[in-house]
Short mmCIF file of C-alpha atoms in Angstrom, two decimals:
data_model
loop_
_atom_site.label_atom_id
_atom_site.label_comp_id
_atom_site.label_asym_id
_atom_site.label_seq_id
_atom_site.Cartn_x
_atom_site.Cartn_y
_atom_site.Cartn_z
CA UNK R 1 53.50 28.32 202.22
CA UNK R 2 55.25 28.61 204.51
CA UNK R 3 57.07 30.40 207.68
CA UNK R 4 59.14 28.59 209.36
CA UNK R 5 62.72 30.09 210.05
CA UNK R 6 65.75 29.76 207.13
CA UNK R 7 65.79 26.22 205.85
CA UNK R 8 69.75 25.99 207.15
CA UNK R 9 68.89 25.80 210.94
CA UNK R 10 65.71 23.22 209.72
CA UNK R 11 65.55 19.61 210.98
CA UNK R 12 65.18 18.45 207.18
CA UNK R 13 69.04 20.48 206.37
CA UNK R 14 70.31 19.32 209.25
CA UNK R 15 69.57 15.13 208.75
CA UNK R 16 70.16 15.08 205.33
CA UNK R 17 74.09 16.94 206.68
CA UNK R 18 74.72 14.36 208.56
CA UNK R 19 73.18 11.94 206.59
CA UNK R 20 76.38 13.09 203.79
CA UNK R 21 78.61 12.32 207.37
CA UNK R 22 77.73 9.41 207.62
CA UNK R 23 75.90 9.72 211.13
CA UNK R 24 72.12 10.84 211.59
CA UNK R 25 70.53 12.32 214.71
CA UNK R 26 68.37 9.47 217.45
CA UNK R 27 64.67 12.18 216.41
CA UNK R 28 65.37 12.24 212.02
CA UNK R 29 65.98 8.61 212.10
CA UNK R 30 63.33 7.21 214.09
CA UNK R 31 60.72 10.44 212.38
CA UNK R 32 61.70 8.93 208.42
CA UNK R 33 61.07 5.33 210.31
CA UNK R 34 57.66 6.27 210.95
CA UNK R 35 57.25 8.15 207.56
CA UNK R 36 58.26 4.58 205.45
CA UNK R 37 56.24 2.66 208.01
CA UNK R 38 53.17 4.79 207.56
CA UNK R 39 53.94 4.66 204.31
CA UNK R 40 53.64 1.35 203.96
CA UNK R 41 50.44 0.85 205.99
CA UNK R 42 48.53 3.31 204.09
CA UNK R 43 49.45 1.25 200.67
CA UNK R 44 47.22 -1.47 202.18
CA UNK R 45 43.71 1.09 203.68
CA UNK R 46 44.16 2.64 200.17
CA UNK R 47 44.03 -0.34 198.41
CA UNK R 48 41.18 -1.63 200.81
CA UNK R 49 38.01 -0.34 198.67
CA UNK R 50 36.27 0.86 201.53
CA UNK R 51 33.67 2.60 201.63
CA UNK R 52 34.90 6.99 201.43
CA UNK R 53 32.95 7.74 204.86
CA UNK R 54 35.65 5.03 206.40
CA UNK R 55 38.84 5.22 203.95
CA UNK R 56 39.46 8.71 204.84
CA UNK R 57 38.84 7.65 208.73
CA UNK R 58 40.87 5.68 208.55
CA UNK R 59 43.34 7.33 207.22
CA UNK R 60 43.35 9.19 209.91
CA UNK R 61 43.51 7.34 212.07
CA UNK R 62 46.56 5.90 210.37
CA UNK R 63 47.66 9.47 211.19
CA UNK R 64 48.26 8.84 215.19
CA UNK R 65 49.40 5.44 214.91
CA UNK R 66 52.54 5.99 213.15
CA UNK R 67 53.43 8.81 215.22
CA UNK R 68 53.20 11.68 212.16
CA UNK R 69 50.68 13.66 213.72
CA UNK R 70 50.00 14.63 217.20
CA UNK R 71 46.20 15.26 215.31
CA UNK R 72 44.16 14.78 212.34
CA UNK R 73 40.87 15.70 210.63
CA UNK R 74 39.32 15.95 206.72
CA UNK R 75 36.65 18.37 207.04
CA UNK R 76 34.85 19.65 203.85
CA UNK R 77 32.41 22.19 202.98
CA UNK R 78 29.48 22.91 203.19
CA UNK R 79 26.61 24.60 200.95
CA UNK R 80 26.82 28.00 202.96
CA UNK R 81 31.12 27.34 202.78
CA UNK R 82 31.40 26.43 206.46
CA UNK R 83 33.69 23.26 207.25
CA UNK R 84 31.90 20.67 208.35
CA UNK R 85 34.64 17.63 210.46
CA UNK R 86 34.16 14.48 208.36
CA UNK R 87 37.26 12.13 209.39
CA UNK R 88 39.63 12.47 212.80
CA UNK R 89 41.86 11.05 214.77
CA UNK R 90 42.72 13.18 218.08
CA UNK R 91 41.37 15.19 220.75
CA UNK R 92 37.48 15.97 219.62
CA UNK R 93 37.82 19.37 222.16
CA UNK R 94 39.79 20.78 219.27
CA UNK R 95 37.48 21.07 217.02
CA UNK R 96 34.15 21.57 219.18
CA UNK R 97 33.26 24.80 218.78
CA UNK R 98 34.93 26.08 216.30
CA UNK R 99 33.22 27.85 212.91
CA UNK R 100 35.00 28.41 209.84
CA UNK R 101 34.97 29.43 206.35
CA UNK R 102 36.24 29.01 202.69
CA UNK R 103 34.63 32.44 202.18
CA UNK R 104 37.60 35.19 202.66
CA UNK R 105 34.58 38.01 202.91
CA UNK R 106 34.30 36.12 206.50
CA UNK R 107 36.17 36.82 209.76
CA UNK R 108 35.55 32.80 209.91
CA UNK R 109 37.54 32.71 206.60
CA UNK R 110 40.14 34.14 206.96
CA UNK R 111 42.55 31.70 208.81
CA UNK R 112 44.48 29.08 207.44
CA UNK R 113 42.56 26.38 206.37
CA UNK R 114 40.05 29.13 204.60
CA UNK R 115 43.44 30.45 203.03
CA UNK R 116 44.50 27.06 201.38
CA UNK R 117 40.57 26.49 200.04
CA UNK R 118 40.72 29.27 198.01
CA UNK R 119 45.18 29.17 197.55
CA UNK R 120 45.63 25.50 196.03
CA UNK R 121 48.40 25.23 198.70
CA UNK R 122 49.46 24.38 201.13
CA UNK R 123 50.50 26.22 204.70
CA UNK R 124 52.72 24.81 207.21
CA UNK R 125 53.85 26.84 209.96
CA UNK R 126 54.83 26.36 213.79
CA UNK R 127 53.49 29.50 214.75
CA UNK R 128 49.58 29.60 215.74
CA UNK R 129 47.51 31.50 213.69
CA UNK R 130 46.41 34.32 216.13
CA UNK R 131 43.19 36.28 214.16
CA UNK R 132 40.35 37.42 215.87
CA UNK R 133 38.16 35.01 215.25
CA UNK R 134 40.13 31.89 215.88
CA UNK R 135 42.37 33.56 219.50
CA UNK R 136 39.84 31.24 221.56
CA UNK R 137 41.28 27.61 219.05
CA UNK R 138 44.27 29.31 219.19
CA UNK R 139 44.46 29.32 223.29
CA UNK R 140 42.65 25.94 222.98
CA UNK R 141 46.27 24.64 220.99
CA UNK R 142 48.43 25.75 223.34
CA UNK R 143 46.15 23.74 225.84
CA UNK R 144 47.07 20.87 223.90
CA UNK R 145 50.00 21.53 223.40
CA UNK R 146 50.23 21.88 219.78
CA UNK R 147 52.90 24.09 218.41
CA UNK R 148 52.97 22.65 214.87
CA UNK R 149 50.39 23.12 211.81
CA UNK R 150 49.58 22.09 209.16
CA UNK R 151 46.59 22.15 205.79
CA UNK R 152 47.14 20.34 202.80
CA UNK R 153 44.21 21.04 200.41
CA UNK R 154 42.29 18.00 198.88
CA UNK R 155 41.08 18.24 194.55
CA UNK R 156 38.59 15.68 192.28
CA UNK R 157 38.96 16.38 189.46
CA UNK R 158 41.26 19.26 189.39
CA UNK R 159 38.65 21.28 191.69
CA UNK R 160 38.73 22.32 196.13
CA UNK R 161 36.86 19.75 197.54
CA UNK R 162 38.38 19.05 201.19
CA UNK R 163 41.36 19.63 203.53
CA UNK R 164 43.28 17.95 205.48
CA UNK R 165 44.39 19.16 208.30
CA UNK R 166 47.26 17.42 211.09
CA UNK R 167 48.47 18.75 213.81
CA UNK R 168 51.65 18.67 215.99
CA UNK R 169 52.72 18.42 219.55
CA UNK R 170 56.63 19.06 218.94
CA UNK R 171 57.93 21.96 218.96
CA UNK R 172 59.78 21.87 215.10
CA UNK R 173 58.14 22.89 212.52
CA UNK R 174 57.65 20.21 209.10
CA UNK R 175 60.59 19.42 207.43
CA UNK R 176 61.18 19.93 203.56
CA UNK R 177 61.21 16.69 202.67
CA UNK R 178 58.44 15.84 205.51
CA UNK R 179 56.41 18.63 203.77
CA UNK R 180 56.38 16.91 200.14
CA UNK R 181 55.71 12.71 201.07
CA UNK R 182 52.73 14.60 202.75
CA UNK R 183 51.88 16.68 200.26
CA UNK R 184 52.54 13.42 197.30
CA UNK R 185 50.43 11.29 200.04
CA UNK R 186 47.53 14.00 200.59
CA UNK R 187 46.90 13.55 195.71
CA UNK R 188 46.91 10.07 196.19
CA UNK R 189 43.84 9.36 199.35
CA UNK R 190 42.16 12.73 196.73
CA UNK R 191 42.94 9.97 194.04
CA UNK R 192 42.40 7.13 195.97
CA UNK R 193 38.75 8.80 197.57
CA UNK R 194 37.96 10.76 193.84
CA UNK R 195 38.09 6.66 192.44
CA UNK R 196 36.17 5.41 195.56
CA UNK R 197 33.06 7.23 195.41
CA UNK R 198 32.34 6.75 191.28
CA UNK R 199 32.17 3.02 191.81
CA UNK R 200 30.24 3.91 195.25
CA UNK R 201 27.96 5.60 192.50
CA UNK R 202 28.32 2.59 190.08
CA UNK R 203 27.55 1.08 192.70
CA UNK R 204 24.49 2.81 193.62
CA UNK R 205 22.89 3.61 190.04
CA UNK R 206 23.72 -0.19 189.44
CA UNK R 207 21.17 -0.52 192.28
CA UNK R 208 18.89 2.06 190.74
CA UNK R 209 19.22 -0.06 188.42
CA UNK R 210 18.50 -2.96 189.11
CA UNK R 211 15.53 -2.11 191.46
CA UNK R 212 14.74 -0.08 189.14
CA UNK R 213 10.71 0.90 188.89
CA UNK R 214 11.07 1.05 185.23
CA UNK R 215 12.67 -1.48 183.07
CA UNK R 216 16.15 -0.73 182.03
CA UNK R 217 17.94 -2.15 178.39
CA UNK R 218 21.22 -2.18 178.22
CA UNK R 219 22.49 -2.31 174.88
CA UNK R 220 25.72 -1.90 172.45
CA UNK R 221 26.02 0.25 169.46
CA UNK R 222 25.03 -2.34 167.08
CA UNK R 223 22.14 -2.22 169.05
CA UNK R 224 22.79 -5.61 170.80
CA UNK R 225 21.53 -6.37 174.40
CA UNK R 226 24.03 -6.22 177.08
CA UNK R 227 21.57 -6.71 180.27
CA UNK R 228 17.97 -5.95 181.49
CA UNK R 229 17.10 -5.06 184.91
CA UNK R 230 14.21 -6.79 186.89
CA UNK R 231 11.67 -4.16 186.08
CA UNK R 232 11.90 -6.06 182.56
CA UNK R 233 10.82 -9.15 182.81
CA UNK R 234 7.82 -9.18 185.04
CA UNK R 235 6.61 -6.16 182.19
CA UNK R 236 7.48 -8.41 179.81
CA UNK R 237 8.16 -11.72 181.22
CA UNK R 238 11.76 -12.94 179.40
CA UNK R 239 14.50 -13.11 180.84
CA UNK R 240 17.22 -11.63 180.99
CA UNK R 241 18.96 -14.51 178.73
CA UNK R 242 15.87 -14.73 176.53
CA UNK R 243 16.38 -11.47 175.80
CA UNK R 244 20.02 -11.42 175.32
CA UNK R 245 19.85 -14.43 172.29
CA UNK R 246 16.49 -13.38 170.71
CA UNK R 247 17.44 -9.32 171.01
CA UNK R 248 14.49 -6.88 171.74
CA UNK R 249 12.52 -7.41 168.45
CA UNK R 250 10.87 -9.69 170.40
CA UNK R 251 8.59 -7.65 171.87
CA UNK R 252 6.93 -6.05 168.80
CA UNK R 253 3.11 -7.39 166.51
CA UNK R 254 0.92 -7.42 164.46
CA UNK R 255 0.10 -4.24 166.17
CA UNK R 256 3.17 -2.40 166.89
CA UNK R 257 2.88 0.42 164.30
CA UNK R 258 5.39 0.05 162.14
CA UNK R 259 5.40 4.58 161.97
CA UNK R 260 6.90 4.45 164.97
CA UNK R 261 9.07 1.29 164.87
CA UNK R 262 10.04 3.34 161.61
CA UNK R 263 11.06 6.18 163.15
CA UNK R 264 12.50 4.77 166.17
CA UNK R 265 14.65 3.43 163.59
CA UNK R 266 15.75 6.73 161.65
CA UNK R 267 16.33 8.68 164.95
CA UNK R 268 19.34 4.44 165.48
CA UNK R 269 20.33 5.17 162.14
CA UNK R 270 21.54 9.02 163.08
CA UNK R 271 22.88 7.51 166.54
CA UNK R 272 20.10 9.84 168.14
CA UNK R 273 17.45 9.79 171.28
CA UNK R 274 14.33 8.51 170.23
CA UNK R 275 10.85 8.89 172.79
CA UNK R 276 7.33 7.10 172.25
CA UNK R 277 5.20 4.53 172.42
CA UNK R 278 4.61 1.04 170.80
CA UNK R 279 2.36 -1.68 171.00
CA UNK R 280 3.77 -4.95 172.46
CA UNK R 281 3.58 -7.67 173.61
CA UNK R 282 4.73 -9.91 176.92
CA UNK R 283 6.35 -13.15 176.31
CA UNK R 284 2.42 -14.44 177.51
CA UNK R 285 0.97 -12.18 174.09
CA UNK R 286 -0.74 -10.57 176.28
CA UNK R 287 -0.34 -6.44 175.04
CA UNK R 288 0.62 -3.35 176.71
CA UNK R 289 1.64 0.63 175.50
CA UNK R 290 5.27 0.51 176.21
CA UNK R 291 6.51 4.51 176.87
CA UNK R 292 9.99 3.90 175.63
CA UNK R 293 12.96 7.03 175.86
CA UNK R 294 16.57 5.80 174.37
CA UNK R 295 19.55 7.18 175.06
CA UNK R 296 23.01 6.66 173.32
CA UNK R 297 26.40 6.95 175.03
CA UNK R 298 29.23 7.75 174.14
CA UNK R 299 33.13 7.56 175.21
CA UNK R 300 34.95 10.73 175.99
CA UNK R 301 35.51 11.25 171.96
CA UNK R 302 32.40 11.59 171.50
CA UNK R 303 32.37 8.01 169.51
CA UNK R 304 28.62 5.84 170.16
CA UNK R 305 29.24 3.03 172.52
CA UNK R 306 25.76 1.69 173.46
CA UNK R 307 22.34 2.55 174.05
CA UNK R 308 20.18 2.94 177.67
CA UNK R 309 16.88 2.64 176.58
CA UNK R 310 14.36 3.68 179.64
CA UNK R 311 10.73 1.18 179.52
CA UNK R 312 7.34 1.61 181.06
CA UNK R 313 4.13 -0.23 180.54
CA UNK R 314 1.57 2.47 180.38
CA UNK R 315 -0.90 0.61 179.70
CA UNK R 316 -3.41 1.97 182.25
CA UNK R 317 -2.57 6.16 180.76
CA UNK R 318 -3.56 4.61 177.93
CA UNK R 319 -6.79 3.06 178.56
CA UNK R 320 -7.36 6.70 180.37
CA UNK R 321 -6.41 8.49 177.20
CA UNK R 322 -8.10 6.20 174.78
CA UNK R 323 -11.80 5.80 177.15
CA UNK R 324 -11.45 10.70 177.19
CA UNK R 325 -10.91 10.93 173.70
CA UNK R 326 -13.67 7.74 172.36
CA UNK R 327 -15.86 11.07 175.62
CA UNK R 328 -14.80 14.33 173.95
CA UNK R 329 -15.47 11.74 170.08
CA UNK R 330 -19.03 10.77 170.85
CA UNK R 331 -22.53 11.48 171.91
CA UNK R 332 -22.16 9.76 175.62
CA UNK R 333 -26.73 8.75 174.60
CA UNK R 334 -26.40 6.54 171.25
CA UNK R 335 -22.60 6.51 171.38
CA UNK R 336 -22.44 7.35 167.56
CA UNK R 337 -19.99 9.82 166.90
CA UNK R 338 -20.30 13.53 167.56
CA UNK R 339 -19.72 17.38 166.26
CA UNK R 340 -16.40 17.49 166.83
CA UNK R 341 -15.85 13.44 164.95
CA UNK R 342 -18.15 14.15 162.41
CA UNK R 343 -15.17 17.10 161.16
CA UNK R 344 -12.28 16.26 161.78
CA UNK R 345 -14.40 12.60 159.93
CA UNK R 346 -16.05 14.80 156.97
CA UNK R 347 -12.22 16.13 155.79
CA UNK R 348 -10.83 13.19 155.44
CA UNK R 349 -13.50 12.24 153.12
CA UNK R 350 -13.30 15.22 151.11
CA UNK R 351 -9.61 14.78 150.71
CA UNK R 352 -10.93 11.08 149.47
CA UNK R 353 -13.66 12.17 147.00
CA UNK R 354 -11.12 15.17 145.78
CA UNK R 355 -7.67 12.22 145.64
CA UNK R 356 -9.82 8.78 144.61
CA UNK R 357 -12.36 11.00 141.98
CA UNK R 358 -14.21 9.02 144.27
CA UNK R 359 -18.08 10.60 145.48
CA UNK R 360 -19.67 11.21 148.36
CA UNK R 361 -23.20 11.75 149.90
CA UNK R 362 -23.29 14.49 153.14
CA UNK R 363 -26.35 13.40 153.80
CA UNK R 364 -28.17 16.20 157.19
CA UNK R 365 -31.36 13.58 158.92
CA UNK R 366 -34.23 14.80 161.12
CA UNK R 367 -36.62 13.10 162.92
CA UNK R 368 -40.26 12.87 162.26
CA UNK R 369 -42.59 12.38 165.03
CA UNK R 370 -40.29 13.31 167.39
CA UNK R 371 -41.35 15.46 168.87
CA UNK R 372 -44.29 13.87 169.97
CA UNK R 373 -43.11 10.69 171.39
CA UNK R 374 -40.88 13.37 173.49
CA UNK R 375 -44.12 14.65 174.41
CA UNK R 376 -46.97 11.60 174.95
CA UNK R 377 -43.94 9.34 176.68
CA UNK R 378 -41.21 11.45 178.29
CA UNK R 379 -37.60 11.80 177.44
CA UNK R 380 -36.88 8.39 179.27
CA UNK R 381 -38.36 6.58 176.34
CA UNK R 382 -37.62 9.62 174.05
CA UNK R 383 -33.83 8.36 174.53
CA UNK R 384 -35.07 5.25 173.99
CA UNK R 385 -35.91 6.26 170.03
CA UNK R 386 -32.91 7.57 170.02
CA UNK R 387 -30.96 4.33 170.86
CA UNK R 388 -32.94 2.22 168.60
CA UNK R 389 -32.60 4.98 165.63
CA UNK R 390 -28.31 4.84 166.47
CA UNK R 391 -28.35 1.51 165.74
CA UNK R 392 -30.38 0.39 163.32
CA UNK R 393 -28.90 4.25 160.96
CA UNK R 394 -25.84 1.77 162.20
CA UNK R 395 -26.81 -1.50 160.64
CA UNK R 396 -27.73 -0.45 157.81
CA UNK R 397 -24.59 1.53 156.67
CA UNK R 398 -21.66 -0.58 154.70
CA UNK R 399 -18.63 -0.16 156.73
CA UNK R 400 -17.06 3.30 154.22
CA UNK R 401 -20.10 5.31 155.82
CA UNK R 402 -20.55 7.30 158.61
CA UNK R 403 -22.75 8.36 161.30
CA UNK R 404 -23.01 11.05 163.41
CA UNK R 405 -25.24 12.21 165.91
CA UNK R 406 -25.26 16.70 166.06
CA UNK R 407 -27.58 16.95 168.86
CA UNK R 408 -31.81 16.56 169.72
CA UNK R 409 -32.92 15.01 166.84
CA UNK R 410 -30.40 15.96 163.17
CA UNK R 411 -27.91 12.41 162.72
CA UNK R 412 -25.22 12.96 159.36
CA UNK R 413 -24.56 10.59 157.21
CA UNK R 414 -21.57 10.25 155.33
CA UNK R 415 -22.04 8.15 151.68
CA UNK R 416 -18.78 7.96 150.41
CA UNK R 417 -17.52 5.17 146.75
CA UNK R 418 -20.98 4.48 145.12
CA UNK R 419 -20.88 4.70 141.64
CA UNK R 420 -23.68 6.55 140.55
CA UNK R 421 -27.87 7.66 142.11
CA UNK R 422 -29.06 4.40 141.30
CA UNK R 423 -26.12 3.24 144.39
CA UNK R 424 -25.98 6.40 146.63
CA UNK R 425 -30.84 4.76 146.67
CA UNK R 426 -29.70 1.30 147.28
CA UNK R 427 -27.90 3.01 150.67
CA UNK R 428 -31.33 5.59 150.98
CA UNK R 429 -33.80 3.28 150.41
CA UNK R 430 -31.97 0.48 153.16
CA UNK R 431 -31.81 3.42 156.18
CA UNK R 432 -36.20 4.12 156.08
CA UNK R 433 -36.68 0.68 155.36
CA UNK R 434 -34.47 0.11 158.67
CA UNK R 435 -35.46 3.36 160.57
CA UNK R 436 -39.40 3.08 159.96
CA UNK R 437 -39.88 0.09 161.65
CA UNK R 438 -41.30 -0.27 164.73
CA UNK R 439 -39.98 0.47 167.73
CA UNK R 440 -40.57 -1.54 171.53
CA UNK R 441 -40.68 1.17 174.56
CA UNK R 442 -39.24 -0.64 177.61
CA UNK R 443 -43.30 -0.55 178.95
CA UNK R 444 -44.52 -2.22 175.58
CA UNK R 445 -45.48 0.72 174.02
CA UNK R 446 -44.70 0.62 169.90
CA UNK R 447 -43.73 3.72 168.13
CA UNK R 448 -42.57 4.95 165.13
CA UNK R 449 -40.61 7.37 163.41
CA UNK R 450 -40.39 8.14 159.79
CA UNK R 451 -37.14 10.32 158.28
CA UNK R 452 -36.87 13.33 156.76
CA UNK R 453 -33.58 13.93 154.73
CA UNK R 454 -31.27 16.92 152.38
CA UNK R 455 -28.33 15.90 150.94
CA UNK R 456 -25.49 17.71 148.72
CA UNK R 457 -23.07 16.20 146.90
CA UNK R 458 -19.53 16.41 146.17
CA UNK R 459 -18.84 16.51 143.19
CA UNK R 460 -22.43 16.89 141.13
CA UNK R 461 -23.38 20.34 143.95
CA UNK R 462 -19.74 21.58 143.05
CA UNK R 463 -19.23 22.38 147.09
CA UNK R 464 -15.47 21.22 147.95
CA UNK R 465 -15.39 22.00 151.76
CA UNK R 466 -16.86 20.72 154.62
CA UNK R 467 -18.35 24.77 156.23
CA UNK R 468 -20.79 24.52 152.85
CA UNK R 469 -21.28 19.97 151.76
CA UNK R 470 -23.23 20.58 156.01
CA UNK R 471 -25.20 24.00 155.51
CA UNK R 472 -26.30 23.37 151.97
CA UNK R 473 -27.20 19.84 152.75
CA UNK R 474 -29.68 21.33 155.92
CA UNK R 475 -31.17 23.53 153.39
CA UNK R 476 -31.79 20.14 151.87
CA UNK R 477 -33.32 19.17 154.91
CA UNK R 478 -35.12 22.10 155.24
CA UNK R 479 -37.26 22.15 151.21
CA UNK R 480 -37.86 18.37 152.70
CA UNK R 481 -39.69 19.17 155.60
CA UNK R 482 -41.09 22.14 154.45
CA UNK R 483 -42.20 19.23 151.14
CA UNK R 484 -43.15 16.56 153.83
CA UNK R 485 -46.99 15.85 153.50
CA UNK R 486 -46.10 16.23 149.30
CA UNK R 487 -43.34 14.34 148.47
CA UNK R 488 -43.06 11.06 147.03
CA UNK R 489 -39.16 10.10 148.51
CA UNK R 490 -37.49 11.98 151.99
CA UNK R 491 -34.79 12.96 151.40
CA UNK R 492 -33.71 15.59 148.69
CA UNK R 493 -30.46 16.70 147.07
CA UNK R 494 -29.13 20.04 147.03
CA UNK R 495 -29.41 21.19 143.40
CA UNK R 496 -33.63 19.60 143.34
CA UNK R 497 -33.81 22.55 146.52
CA UNK R 498 -31.66 24.54 145.00
CA UNK R 499 -34.66 25.36 141.44
CA UNK R 500 -37.15 24.68 143.74
CA UNK R 501 -38.10 21.79 141.19
CA UNK R 502 -40.89 19.28 142.45
CA UNK R 503 -39.69 16.13 143.45
CA UNK R 504 -41.01 12.82 141.42
CA UNK R 505 -41.46 9.20 143.07
CA UNK R 506 -38.61 7.53 141.25
CA UNK R 507 -39.34 4.77 139.74
CA UNK R 508 -42.12 4.44 142.32
CA UNK R 509 -40.05 2.46 145.61
CA UNK R 510 -41.32 4.95 147.99
CA UNK R 511 -44.35 5.74 149.85
CA UNK R 512 -45.79 9.11 151.00
CA UNK R 513 -44.75 9.41 155.67
CA UNK R 514 -47.63 9.37 157.74
CA UNK R 515 -48.28 12.47 159.26
CA UNK R 516 -46.12 14.65 161.63
CA UNK R 517 -48.91 14.17 164.35
CA UNK R 518 -49.09 10.56 164.59
CA UNK R 519 -47.94 8.96 166.70
#
């Protein structure tokens, strides 16, 4: 954009006419030499690859040094659209107290700077702007002897980014040949600054990756490791050259989840991202939990080129999670599974019994003679008894069996995979023998408890759902306690309880228990 007089009267037109006639004015020749010297100096400046700010300042300094203009500044808008000076050469008082905006709805945005930003077209003028918002600035320019203005847009990624402001003290406008030179130079400056910004960003990212708290791994599309940062070495003990040579599989070990590895491999085969936790192994063989995020990197055409992995040692978090999970599923006093864990295990046990066509016995246990111990010796003694009974129940069971405490003196035992009733009774007899032995309290007193048990069986009792198994086992337990003075064995099957059958001592193996009021 230019509001200078007709081109036929411009110095550039006169220059080319004189040049065509074999002559050239001294001022035009001097101007041409200045511009050529400036372009030559700019080449060295723009190739120096200094920081973005330093490059802009050196550019402005070169404008004055080569007498291209009397003042040069590069301005960038802040978050509110107010133009801020980031590089300046010349009298700093020229812009002191001046506020210009890129917004058209503000008076500060009506001058040439805002106009150039919005139109993305250069502005050249030998007349200073006289708008009301810039009148103070215009008067200041007159006082400084400024007579010509040039404002050239600077773009980045094909979007407005900044403005180059040039001011001259000469009385002539900017000739068209100089306008072309300034605009081409401004484009080179913007491109160079963009390259420098990308380089600085990459350098910053590189430094960040090298010093990042999280471990960083970069691989090619074939999953060959190209780079690991220092945090990776600190976390795993493996040096960069070791991982480059041996690959990331060196972190896997005997307890690394095969399922999680399969999930990871599937995601990579689909060239998609993945996030999860793996139990990995350090160079010294110690285990650690590794939270891994894998991100595919693609080129501009969308083709996969690399994978970026972010790794973090979350062993402490995993330990805390496991501790909280354990506490939520185990009885605090005895360490046995609680009702929540029992429900989950019983569901699995029922599914296994159906799938394998095997037997399952759900045994509800209540301790006889426990209340008198609590009443006579106190709750601490009662807690000691419960802990002792819990240990003995665990020790009496096979590895495939399960025991949980429901609360108070009630327990549940799951007995799986027995082949017949005789085999089940052998387990029940072992339980009684273990629990009935005397218990020595911390004060030296000796006490004893006995068992009452109700049993519901799969598939014999025709029940295959969790709620009814526990309910029917509890009904059988109630029957066993009711017959405590008459029974010949401490357990009652749901089927016997349902039909009210008298119980006989099978093979005479069980003796009559002591009375309830005997501690």
